[in-house]
Amino acid sequence: MRVDVALTAALAPADVSGLHVVVIDVLRASSTIVTALAAGADGVAPEADLDAAAARARAGGALLGGEREGLPPPGFDLGNSPADYDAAACAGRPVVLCTTNGTRAVQAVRGAARVMAGALLNAEATAAALACSGARDVLLVCAGSRGRVSAEDTAAAGCIAGSLALQAAAEFSDAGRVAIAHFDAWRHDLPGLLRRSEAGRRLAAIGLGADVGDCARVDTLPRVVELDGGGVFREVPA
Amino acid sequence: MRVDVALTAALAPADVSGLHVVVIDVLRASSTIVTALAAGADGVAPEADLDAAAARARAGGALLGGEREGLPPPGFDLGNSPADYDAAACAGRPVVLCTTNGTRAVQAVRGAARVMAGALLNAEATAAALACSGARDVLLVCAGSRGRVSAEDTAAAGCIAGSLALQAAAEFSDAGRVAIAHFDAWRHDLPGLLRRSEAGRRLAAIGLGADVGDCARVDTLPRVVELDGGGVFREVPA
């Protein structure tokens, strides 16, 4: 298995056909997607465009969630905080999620053989699913933040890559080695890393600092989450 | 001092005015530039284009060095191996250097307040010069390799950034933290990291594996190297 990491979505190759891709946006889209599905949401559809998201939610009777500048856009039912997506809010409901970085990263890799949503919350489960799948080429795509490398996505990529190294005969790209070293440096203080990160500080500044703790819990939601043929993230059997 | 790292040249901001920039191409352009100047070369002019490099060398009576696919192009005097640039070859001679990644990275940051050449060879000297300069905004630009993040450039960026942390009140971007963690993980086996890197393996495959050792020696050439107004790298007082 060859394992590469795109440290921002812009560094993902143009041609992703044949690749098994994990999109990682720890703060907060992939953490929120995993949380919503664990709470029983009937699929989470990522949409990059606000109007398209609103139209899709209306057409499907879905909850509409997401953010611009970190906060819920006008008319949205929910924001992009994992805590918004508890069972009371979303069990049995379809969700449409529109965020700045994460859902755009998903758009960039739509042509891949498989697109999973990875976070610290489900890192080990995601790695186990990849190891069992017989995938030859794995690409972990860090959404990053506003085109910049982000500490928390790089850490989650390193967490998944390091777990793959224990489960498969994996060969890592240089970027994969960089991500693994970064995760290893911070594995004992991931809440501290996320708090100090550029995105974490922006969240604190708008009163959403609690999200950081919710997104830093490694392997607490061991779900395998994958985009289906209709462009909706769903939980698949581990 | 704010310290950011562009993990590939493509991630450098479009507007670099006001920034103090260090361009890093460990394997091999910046290592070769530092080595040539330490051996007494009368400046090293980076040129991204083969024909422009040849014309500039002819016009200035300069040694013409560089590579395509790692090897010296036809008609070039020297390759891109640091070992090619000893005193016998280049003392007192101007040099024009044309390489694939490093000289292109220099082009991308020409508008900066200051452009230095950084390598493992001169990491500490480069950090000391930045710390003494009173620079407010430092950007370490990893050339990367063919648009990909490279392990050795990230390590050198982390080495310089980590040294800055000891010498100045530095605030690091997320990418800066990633680079520091990566350097720390490999600081006791940099030759091993460079050998295992994508670029290191390509060099070994074309018989230039010895370059890896020459480029992995931290702080053995404590020179401060900076682009002058004429676009030529020269040693400046430490």
Tab-separated table of C-alpha atoms in Angstrom:
chain	number	residue	atom	x	y	z
A	1	MET	CA	0.000	0.000	0.000
A	2	ARG	CA	1.302	3.421	-0.951
A	3	VAL	CA	0.178	6.224	1.354
A	4	ASP	CA	0.421	9.856	0.332
A	5	VAL	CA	-0.823	12.963	2.123
A	6	ALA	CA	-1.945	16.199	0.466
A	7	LEU	CA	-1.245	18.716	3.246
A	8	THR	CA	-3.794	21.072	1.695
A	9	ALA	CA	-6.539	20.268	-0.809
A	10	ALA	CA	-4.650	22.330	-3.409
A	11	LEU	CA	-1.794	19.813	-3.265
A	12	ALA	CA	-4.048	16.871	-4.189
A	13	PRO	CA	-3.301	15.539	-7.673
A	14	ALA	CA	-5.693	16.551	-10.452
A	15	ASP	CA	-6.292	12.906	-11.332
A	16	VAL	CA	-7.491	10.954	-8.301
A	17	SER	CA	-9.048	8.063	-10.209
A	18	GLY	CA	-8.105	4.759	-8.631
A	19	LEU	CA	-7.196	6.361	-5.311
A	20	HIS	CA	-8.772	5.592	-1.966
A	21	VAL	CA	-9.155	9.068	-0.509
A	22	VAL	CA	-9.816	10.255	3.026
A	23	VAL	CA	-10.888	13.892	3.334
A	24	ILE	CA	-9.847	15.381	6.660
A	25	ASP	CA	-11.226	18.602	8.122
A	26	VAL	CA	-10.850	18.203	11.875
A	27	LEU	CA	-12.064	21.746	12.666
A	28	ARG	CA	-14.768	21.024	11.891
A	29	ALA	CA	-16.505	19.510	8.863
A	30	SER	CA	-15.344	15.904	9.049
A	31	SER	CA	-15.712	15.834	12.846
A	32	THR	CA	-19.262	17.125	12.420
A	33	ILE	CA	-20.110	14.619	9.674
A	34	VAL	CA	-18.900	11.699	11.788
A	35	THR	CA	-20.745	13.034	14.851
A	36	ALA	CA	-24.014	13.533	12.965
A	37	LEU	CA	-23.942	10.022	11.514
A	38	ALA	CA	-23.102	8.534	14.929
A	39	ALA	CA	-26.162	10.403	16.269
A	40	GLY	CA	-28.339	8.730	13.668
A	41	ALA	CA	-28.539	11.269	10.848
A	42	ASP	CA	-29.850	9.738	7.620
A	43	GLY	CA	-26.771	10.746	5.605
A	44	VAL	CA	-24.823	14.000	5.369
A	45	ALA	CA	-24.605	15.625	1.946
A	46	PRO	CA	-21.687	18.059	1.580
A	47	GLU	CA	-22.345	21.104	-0.586
A	48	ALA	CA	-19.742	23.797	-1.246
A	49	ASP	CA	-22.195	26.491	-2.336
A	50	LEU	CA	-24.649	28.160	0.068
A	51	ASP	CA	-27.540	28.458	-2.377
A	52	ALA	CA	-27.092	24.921	-3.685
A	53	ALA	CA	-27.034	23.656	-0.107
A	54	ALA	CA	-30.233	25.499	0.774
A	55	ALA	CA	-31.995	24.241	-2.355
A	56	ARG	CA	-30.871	20.655	-1.750
A	57	ALA	CA	-32.045	20.776	1.861
A	58	ARG	CA	-35.445	22.186	0.843
A	59	ALA	CA	-35.915	19.576	-1.883
A	60	GLY	CA	-35.020	16.694	0.440
A	61	GLY	CA	-36.616	17.866	3.670
A	62	ALA	CA	-33.131	17.908	5.176
A	63	LEU	CA	-31.597	19.776	8.069
A	64	LEU	CA	-29.408	22.567	6.719
A	65	GLY	CA	-26.130	23.103	8.546
A	66	GLY	CA	-22.843	24.817	7.988
A	67	GLU	CA	-20.862	27.989	8.385
A	68	ARG	CA	-19.349	31.050	6.835
A	69	GLU	CA	-16.599	32.704	8.898
A	70	GLY	CA	-17.299	29.969	11.435
A	71	LEU	CA	-20.929	30.918	12.126
A	72	PRO	CA	-24.258	29.560	10.793
A	73	PRO	CA	-25.370	31.515	7.707
A	74	PRO	CA	-28.782	33.228	7.915
A	75	GLY	CA	-31.635	30.750	7.553
A	76	PHE	CA	-29.553	27.713	8.442
A	77	ASP	CA	-30.922	25.238	11.000
A	78	LEU	CA	-27.555	24.384	12.527
A	79	GLY	CA	-23.961	25.554	12.562
A	80	ASN	CA	-20.820	23.491	12.042
A	81	SER	CA	-20.281	22.513	15.691
A	82	PRO	CA	-20.329	18.755	16.369
A	83	ALA	CA	-22.373	19.483	19.501
A	84	ASP	CA	-25.203	20.819	17.305
A	85	TYR	CA	-25.659	17.352	15.807
A	86	ASP	CA	-27.007	15.284	18.703
A	87	ALA	CA	-29.698	12.643	18.378
A	88	ALA	CA	-32.443	15.080	19.368
A	89	ALA	CA	-31.508	17.320	16.463
A	90	CYS	CA	-30.769	14.877	13.714
A	91	ALA	CA	-31.681	11.216	14.385
A	92	GLY	CA	-33.425	9.913	11.294
A	93	ARG	CA	-33.052	13.198	9.422
A	94	PRO	CA	-30.988	13.800	6.294
A	95	VAL	CA	-28.469	16.615	6.673
A	96	VAL	CA	-26.992	19.003	4.096
A	97	LEU	CA	-23.696	20.560	5.259
A	98	CYS	CA	-22.099	23.608	3.666
A	99	THR	CA	-18.689	24.641	5.025
A	100	THR	CA	-15.759	26.708	3.798
A	101	ASN	CA	-12.914	24.224	3.519
A	102	GLY	CA	-14.104	20.682	4.108
A	103	THR	CA	-16.913	20.462	1.597
A	104	ARG	CA	-14.717	22.106	-1.035
A	105	ALA	CA	-12.028	19.503	-0.422
A	106	VAL	CA	-14.651	16.824	-1.056
A	107	GLN	CA	-15.468	18.444	-4.415
A	108	ALA	CA	-11.786	18.261	-5.396
A	109	VAL	CA	-11.650	14.464	-5.048
A	110	ARG	CA	-15.070	13.416	-6.353
A	111	GLY	CA	-13.460	11.256	-9.055
A	112	ALA	CA	-11.682	8.959	-6.596
A	113	ALA	CA	-12.413	5.243	-6.279
A	114	ARG	CA	-13.574	5.880	-2.726
A	115	VAL	CA	-13.999	9.029	-0.616
A	116	MET	CA	-14.104	8.676	3.153
A	117	ALA	CA	-14.474	11.310	5.865
A	118	GLY	CA	-11.673	11.151	8.403
A	119	ALA	CA	-11.230	12.928	11.711
A	120	LEU	CA	-9.421	12.295	14.964
A	121	LEU	CA	-12.760	10.908	16.212
A	122	ASN	CA	-12.666	7.971	13.789
A	123	ALA	CA	-8.964	7.733	12.841
A	124	GLU	CA	-8.357	4.128	13.825
A	125	ALA	CA	-11.631	2.911	12.298
A	126	THR	CA	-10.776	4.687	9.049
A	127	ALA	CA	-7.288	3.182	8.956
A	128	ALA	CA	-8.660	-0.293	9.691
A	129	ALA	CA	-11.164	-0.003	6.861
A	130	LEU	CA	-8.415	1.018	4.444
A	131	ALA	CA	-6.109	-1.764	5.619
A	132	CYS	CA	-8.861	-4.370	5.114
A	133	SER	CA	-9.890	-3.044	1.722
A	134	GLY	CA	-6.758	-4.103	-0.132
A	135	ALA	CA	-6.349	-0.544	-1.401
A	136	ARG	CA	-3.114	-0.054	-3.360
A	137	ASP	CA	-3.022	3.749	-3.328
A	138	VAL	CA	-4.282	5.793	-0.412
A	139	LEU	CA	-4.413	9.587	-0.407
A	140	LEU	CA	-5.179	11.468	2.802
A	141	VAL	CA	-6.381	14.962	1.860
A	142	CYS	CA	-6.102	17.650	4.509
A	143	ALA	CA	-8.705	20.311	3.840
A	144	GLY	CA	-6.479	22.931	5.418
A	145	SER	CA	-7.812	26.343	6.178
A	146	ARG	CA	-8.148	29.131	3.619
A	147	GLY	CA	-5.497	27.448	1.467
A	148	ARG	CA	-3.068	27.081	4.364
A	149	VAL	CA	-1.683	23.948	5.972
A	150	SER	CA	-3.477	23.301	9.247
A	151	ALA	CA	-1.970	21.696	12.328
A	152	GLU	CA	-5.050	19.680	13.221
A	153	ASP	CA	-5.654	18.159	9.785
A	154	THR	CA	-1.970	17.268	9.472
A	155	ALA	CA	-2.164	15.588	12.909
A	156	ALA	CA	-5.206	13.527	11.926
A	157	ALA	CA	-3.518	12.510	8.669
A	158	GLY	CA	-0.492	11.437	10.697
A	159	CYS	CA	-2.707	9.528	13.112
A	160	ILE	CA	-4.398	7.608	10.295
A	161	ALA	CA	-1.090	7.050	8.452
A	162	GLY	CA	0.654	5.834	11.599
A	163	SER	CA	-2.197	3.436	12.269
A	164	LEU	CA	-1.956	2.141	8.679
A	165	ALA	CA	1.754	1.459	9.239
A	166	LEU	CA	0.811	-0.985	11.994
A	167	GLN	CA	-1.830	-2.770	9.937
A	168	ALA	CA	-0.449	-3.011	6.415
A	169	ALA	CA	2.806	-3.044	4.471
A	170	ALA	CA	2.647	0.677	3.843
A	171	GLU	CA	5.122	2.843	1.950
A	172	PHE	CA	4.881	6.531	2.831
A	173	SER	CA	5.523	9.598	0.738
A	174	ASP	CA	7.604	12.412	2.197
A	175	ALA	CA	4.415	14.261	3.147
A	176	GLY	CA	3.199	11.105	4.869
A	177	ARG	CA	6.379	11.009	6.976
A	178	VAL	CA	5.957	14.678	7.857
A	179	ALA	CA	2.370	14.091	9.016
A	180	ILE	CA	3.353	11.058	11.105
A	181	ALA	CA	6.145	12.990	12.863
A	182	HIS	CA	3.765	15.861	13.596
A	183	PHE	CA	1.126	13.564	15.094
A	184	ASP	CA	3.731	11.752	17.178
A	185	ALA	CA	4.968	15.065	18.587
A	186	TRP	CA	1.487	16.074	19.721
A	187	ARG	CA	-0.301	12.763	20.380
A	188	HIS	CA	-0.263	13.329	24.146
A	189	ASP	CA	-1.708	16.831	23.917
A	190	LEU	CA	-4.039	16.994	20.949
A	191	PRO	CA	-6.461	19.371	22.717
A	192	GLY	CA	-3.473	21.683	23.283
A	193	LEU	CA	-2.452	21.471	19.634
A	194	LEU	CA	-5.976	22.208	18.447
A	195	ARG	CA	-6.347	25.112	20.876
A	196	ARG	CA	-3.088	26.658	19.635
A	197	SER	CA	-3.859	26.056	15.963
A	198	GLU	CA	-4.856	28.882	13.626
A	199	ALA	CA	-8.385	27.495	13.269
A	200	GLY	CA	-8.679	26.777	16.989
A	201	ARG	CA	-7.797	30.354	17.863
A	202	ARG	CA	-10.347	31.660	15.349
A	203	LEU	CA	-13.029	29.460	16.939
A	204	ALA	CA	-12.158	30.702	20.425
A	205	ALA	CA	-12.406	34.265	19.190
A	206	ILE	CA	-16.035	33.747	18.086
A	207	GLY	CA	-17.045	31.894	21.253
A	208	LEU	CA	-16.816	28.376	19.824
A	209	GLY	CA	-13.722	27.235	21.718
A	210	ALA	CA	-15.625	24.255	23.139
A	211	ASP	CA	-15.713	22.705	19.665
A	212	VAL	CA	-11.963	22.151	19.902
A	213	GLY	CA	-12.363	19.656	22.737
A	214	ASP	CA	-15.162	17.846	20.906
A	215	CYS	CA	-12.960	17.425	17.819
A	216	ALA	CA	-9.779	16.344	19.671
A	217	ARG	CA	-11.075	13.041	21.080
A	218	VAL	CA	-9.193	10.311	19.262
A	219	ASP	CA	-11.165	7.198	18.314
A	220	THR	CA	-14.227	7.982	20.408
A	221	LEU	CA	-16.574	7.511	17.415
A	222	PRO	CA	-15.194	4.417	15.641
A	223	ARG	CA	-17.312	4.807	12.523
A	224	VAL	CA	-16.324	4.290	8.914
A	225	VAL	CA	-17.871	7.076	6.846
A	226	GLU	CA	-17.949	7.026	3.076
A	227	LEU	CA	-19.473	9.009	0.228
A	228	ASP	CA	-22.119	7.008	-1.617
A	229	GLY	CA	-22.977	7.149	-5.326
A	230	GLY	CA	-25.366	10.032	-4.691
A	231	GLY	CA	-22.725	12.193	-3.025
A	232	VAL	CA	-23.964	11.580	0.505
A	233	PHE	CA	-21.720	10.554	3.415
A	234	ARG	CA	-23.051	7.449	5.141
A	235	GLU	CA	-21.746	5.076	7.747
A	236	VAL	CA	-20.612	1.768	6.253
A	237	PRO	CA	-19.886	-1.449	8.134
A	238	ALA	CA	-16.437	-1.347	9.810
B	1	MET	CA	8.547	37.823	14.979
B	2	ARG	CA	5.973	35.831	13.036
B	3	VAL	CA	7.358	32.732	11.336
B	4	ASP	CA	5.461	30.969	8.575
B	5	VAL	CA	6.531	28.068	6.381
B	6	ALA	CA	5.384	27.413	2.819
B	7	LEU	CA	5.787	23.641	2.597
B	8	THR	CA	6.015	23.914	-1.188
B	9	ALA	CA	6.745	26.978	-3.285
B	10	ALA	CA	3.157	26.854	-4.587
B	11	LEU	CA	1.910	27.560	-1.052
B	12	ALA	CA	3.887	30.814	-0.752
B	13	PRO	CA	1.602	33.870	-0.763
B	14	ALA	CA	1.384	35.827	-4.001
B	15	ASP	CA	2.382	39.020	-2.193
B	16	VAL	CA	5.696	38.588	-0.391
B	17	SER	CA	6.546	42.266	-0.099
B	18	GLY	CA	7.797	43.071	3.368
B	19	LEU	CA	8.663	39.458	4.135
B	20	HIS	CA	12.092	38.133	5.017
B	21	VAL	CA	12.215	34.952	2.961
B	22	VAL	CA	14.494	31.933	3.134
B	23	VAL	CA	14.380	29.654	0.094
B	24	ILE	CA	15.192	26.059	1.008
B	25	ASP	CA	16.112	23.345	-1.482
B	26	VAL	CA	18.241	20.904	0.492
B	27	LEU	CA	18.559	18.381	-2.346
B	28	ARG	CA	20.290	20.219	-3.802
B	29	ALA	CA	20.180	23.820	-5.015
B	30	SER	CA	20.531	25.713	-1.765
B	31	SER	CA	23.123	23.260	-0.447
B	32	THR	CA	25.089	23.764	-3.656
B	33	ILE	CA	24.792	27.570	-3.529
B	34	VAL	CA	26.077	27.669	0.053
B	35	THR	CA	28.883	25.237	-0.781
B	36	ALA	CA	29.992	27.192	-3.868
B	37	LEU	CA	30.103	30.477	-1.966
B	38	ALA	CA	32.011	28.844	0.904
B	39	ALA	CA	34.505	27.614	-1.709
B	40	GLY	CA	35.028	31.170	-2.916
B	41	ALA	CA	32.703	31.505	-5.889
B	42	ASP	CA	32.156	35.138	-6.897
B	43	GLY	CA	28.377	34.939	-6.514
B	44	VAL	CA	25.805	32.368	-7.650
B	45	ALA	CA	23.089	33.597	-9.999
B	46	PRO	CA	19.977	31.375	-10.043
B	47	GLU	CA	18.216	31.052	-13.395
B	48	ALA	CA	15.107	28.949	-13.911
B	49	ASP	CA	15.433	28.667	-17.706
B	50	LEU	CA	18.189	26.629	-19.409
B	51	ASP	CA	18.733	29.000	-22.322
B	52	ALA	CA	18.674	32.102	-20.122
B	53	ALA	CA	21.204	30.452	-17.819
B	54	ALA	CA	23.541	29.609	-20.698
B	55	ALA	CA	23.297	33.129	-22.122
B	56	ARG	CA	23.900	34.726	-18.727
B	57	ALA	CA	26.935	32.514	-18.103
B	58	ARG	CA	28.400	33.300	-21.553
B	59	ALA	CA	27.850	37.040	-21.105
B	60	GLY	CA	29.478	37.069	-17.668
B	61	GLY	CA	32.255	34.535	-18.183
B	62	ALA	CA	30.620	32.445	-15.495
B	63	LEU	CA	30.680	28.753	-14.729
B	64	LEU	CA	27.414	27.181	-15.841
B	65	GLY	CA	25.974	24.579	-13.493
B	66	GLY	CA	22.692	22.849	-12.886
B	67	GLU	CA	20.523	19.880	-13.707
B	68	ARG	CA	17.556	18.478	-15.502
B	69	GLU	CA	16.285	15.140	-14.158
B	70	GLY	CA	19.172	15.399	-11.703
B	71	LEU	CA	21.969	15.376	-14.291
B	72	PRO	CA	24.003	18.205	-15.915
B	73	PRO	CA	22.347	19.373	-19.143
B	74	PRO	CA	24.453	19.147	-22.332
B	75	GLY	CA	27.085	21.888	-22.518
B	76	PHE	CA	27.000	22.648	-18.782
B	77	ASP	CA	30.316	22.921	-16.902
B	78	LEU	CA	29.040	21.419	-13.674
B	79	GLY	CA	26.056	19.527	-12.275
B	80	ASN	CA	24.071	20.299	-9.152
B	81	SER	CA	26.202	18.265	-6.699
B	82	PRO	CA	27.768	20.293	-3.879
B	83	ALA	CA	30.964	18.260	-4.393
B	84	ASP	CA	31.305	19.749	-7.908
B	85	TYR	CA	31.769	23.198	-6.366
B	86	ASP	CA	35.145	22.976	-4.641
B	87	ALA	CA	37.705	25.755	-4.585
B	88	ALA	CA	39.592	24.294	-7.547
B	89	ALA	CA	36.469	24.528	-9.678
B	90	CYS	CA	34.986	27.812	-8.597
B	91	ALA	CA	37.164	30.047	-6.373
B	92	GLY	CA	36.973	33.563	-7.759
B	93	ARG	CA	34.548	32.569	-10.532
B	94	PRO	CA	30.962	33.715	-10.907
B	95	VAL	CA	28.487	30.841	-11.172
B	96	VAL	CA	25.103	30.607	-12.928
B	97	LEU	CA	22.945	27.791	-11.547
B	98	CYS	CA	19.881	26.391	-13.295
B	99	THR	CA	17.893	23.747	-11.411
B	100	THR	CA	14.375	22.352	-11.536
B	101	ASN	CA	12.859	23.311	-8.194
B	102	GLY	CA	15.170	25.603	-6.235
B	103	THR	CA	15.772	28.319	-8.785
B	104	ARG	CA	12.064	28.388	-9.616
B	105	ALA	CA	11.250	28.870	-5.948
B	106	VAL	CA	13.582	31.875	-5.949
B	107	GLN	CA	11.652	33.359	-8.881
B	108	ALA	CA	8.410	33.040	-6.906
B	109	VAL	CA	9.666	35.274	-4.075
B	110	ARG	CA	11.677	37.895	-5.943
B	111	GLY	CA	9.522	40.700	-4.535
B	112	ALA	CA	10.407	39.988	-0.899
B	113	ALA	CA	12.257	42.440	1.359
B	114	ARG	CA	15.076	39.911	1.599
B	115	VAL	CA	15.718	36.512	-0.008
B	116	MET	CA	18.190	34.177	1.664
B	117	ALA	CA	19.330	30.679	0.672
B	118	GLY	CA	18.876	28.192	3.508
B	119	ALA	CA	20.023	24.608	3.849
B	120	LEU	CA	20.859	22.235	6.666
B	121	LEU	CA	24.488	23.294	6.085
B	122	ASN	CA	23.821	26.869	7.210
B	123	ALA	CA	20.606	26.565	9.236
B	124	GLU	CA	21.852	28.084	12.482
B	125	ALA	CA	23.686	30.932	10.729
B	126	THR	CA	20.548	31.741	8.741
B	127	ALA	CA	18.386	31.745	11.874
B	128	ALA	CA	20.882	33.941	13.723
B	129	ALA	CA	20.915	36.457	10.886
B	130	LEU	CA	17.106	36.620	10.903
B	131	ALA	CA	16.978	36.960	14.684
B	132	CYS	CA	19.477	39.850	14.590
B	133	SER	CA	17.759	41.617	11.721
B	134	GLY	CA	14.656	42.650	13.640
B	135	ALA	CA	12.498	41.053	10.932
B	136	ARG	CA	8.793	41.107	11.800
B	137	ASP	CA	7.607	38.563	9.253
B	138	VAL	CA	9.688	35.573	8.232
B	139	LEU	CA	8.641	33.110	5.533
B	140	LEU	CA	10.582	29.892	5.021
B	141	VAL	CA	9.842	28.593	1.517
B	142	CYS	CA	10.458	24.922	0.879
B	143	ALA	CA	11.154	24.399	-2.812
B	144	GLY	CA	9.692	20.916	-2.640
B	145	SER	CA	10.110	18.544	-5.496
B	146	ARG	CA	7.947	18.589	-8.628
B	147	GLY	CA	5.219	20.379	-6.706
B	148	ARG	CA	5.294	17.884	-3.832
B	149	VAL	CA	6.207	18.426	-0.198
B	150	SER	CA	9.712	17.126	0.439
B	151	ALA	CA	10.955	15.613	3.676
B	152	GLU	CA	14.372	17.261	3.541
B	153	ASP	CA	13.171	20.804	2.869
B	154	THR	CA	10.560	20.506	5.612
B	155	ALA	CA	13.288	19.295	7.978
B	156	ALA	CA	15.552	22.252	7.174
B	157	ALA	CA	12.640	24.658	7.618
B	158	GLY	CA	11.970	23.058	11.004
B	159	CYS	CA	15.641	23.308	11.916
B	160	ILE	CA	15.738	27.035	11.106
B	161	ALA	CA	12.366	27.665	12.775
B	162	GLY	CA	13.374	25.779	15.901
B	163	SER	CA	16.583	27.764	16.100
B	164	LEU	CA	14.605	31.002	15.721
B	165	ALA	CA	12.434	29.963	18.667
B	166	LEU	CA	15.547	29.952	20.852
B	167	GLN	CA	16.761	33.351	19.671
B	168	ALA	CA	13.674	35.517	19.295
B	169	ALA	CA	10.117	35.892	20.543
B	170	ALA	CA	8.727	33.919	17.629
B	171	GLU	CA	5.112	33.051	16.899
B	172	PHE	CA	4.713	30.086	14.564
B	173	SER	CA	2.046	29.315	12.013
B	174	ASP	CA	0.556	25.834	11.909
B	175	ALA	CA	2.930	24.918	9.066
B	176	GLY	CA	5.819	26.170	11.187
B	177	ARG	CA	4.801	23.827	14.008
B	178	VAL	CA	4.540	20.929	11.571
B	179	ALA	CA	8.052	21.594	10.253
B	180	ILE	CA	9.520	21.851	13.766
B	181	ALA	CA	7.948	18.546	14.828
B	182	HIS	CA	9.276	16.862	11.689
B	183	PHE	CA	12.819	18.131	12.252
B	184	ASP	CA	12.724	17.099	15.893
B	185	ALA	CA	11.664	13.579	14.933
B	186	TRP	CA	14.618	13.179	12.568
B	187	ARG	CA	17.310	15.431	14.021
B	188	HIS	CA	19.411	12.459	15.133
B	189	ASP	CA	19.282	10.743	11.745
B	190	LEU	CA	19.141	13.381	9.038
B	191	PRO	CA	21.265	11.310	6.628
B	192	GLY	CA	18.730	8.514	7.095
B	193	LEU	CA	15.833	10.859	6.420
B	194	LEU	CA	17.460	12.254	3.291
B	195	ARG	CA	18.324	8.771	2.020
B	196	ARG	CA	14.718	7.630	2.463
B	197	SER	CA	13.237	10.797	0.964
B	198	GLU	CA	11.696	10.841	-2.504
B	199	ALA	CA	14.490	13.072	-3.855
B	200	GLY	CA	17.196	11.068	-2.072
B	201	ARG	CA	15.991	7.848	-3.664
B	202	ARG	CA	15.932	9.479	-7.093
B	203	LEU	CA	19.535	10.650	-6.601
B	204	ALA	CA	20.645	7.172	-5.534
B	205	ALA	CA	18.999	5.735	-8.642
B	206	ILE	CA	21.159	7.931	-10.911
B	207	GLY	CA	24.383	7.280	-9.007
B	208	LEU	CA	24.393	10.515	-7.001
B	209	GLY	CA	23.619	9.022	-3.602
B	210	ALA	CA	26.776	10.600	-2.142
B	211	ASP	CA	25.184	14.043	-2.493
B	212	VAL	CA	22.761	13.093	0.263
B	213	GLY	CA	25.532	12.923	2.847
B	214	ASP	CA	27.012	16.212	1.676
B	215	CYS	CA	23.635	17.948	2.104
B	216	ALA	CA	22.762	16.433	5.500
B	217	ARG	CA	25.575	18.022	7.542
B	218	VAL	CA	23.900	20.511	9.851
B	219	ASP	CA	25.718	23.801	10.425
B	220	THR	CA	28.993	22.757	8.821
B	221	LEU	CA	29.044	25.850	6.565
B	222	PRO	CA	27.883	28.690	8.842
B	223	ARG	CA	27.420	31.233	6.052
B	224	VAL	CA	24.650	33.768	5.583
B	225	VAL	CA	23.700	33.818	1.925
B	226	GLU	CA	21.471	36.478	0.418
B	227	LEU	CA	20.252	37.583	-2.989
B	228	ASP	CA	21.690	40.995	-3.937
B	229	GLY	CA	19.991	43.688	-6.018
B	230	GLY	CA	21.300	42.085	-9.205
B	231	GLY	CA	19.705	38.724	-8.462
B	232	VAL	CA	22.949	37.053	-7.372
B	233	PHE	CA	23.387	35.058	-4.166
B	234	ARG	CA	26.354	36.326	-2.152
B	235	GLU	CA	27.690	35.694	1.304
B	236	VAL	CA	26.940	38.540	3.685
B	237	PRO	CA	28.520	39.161	7.105
B	238	ALA	CA	26.982	36.913	9.758
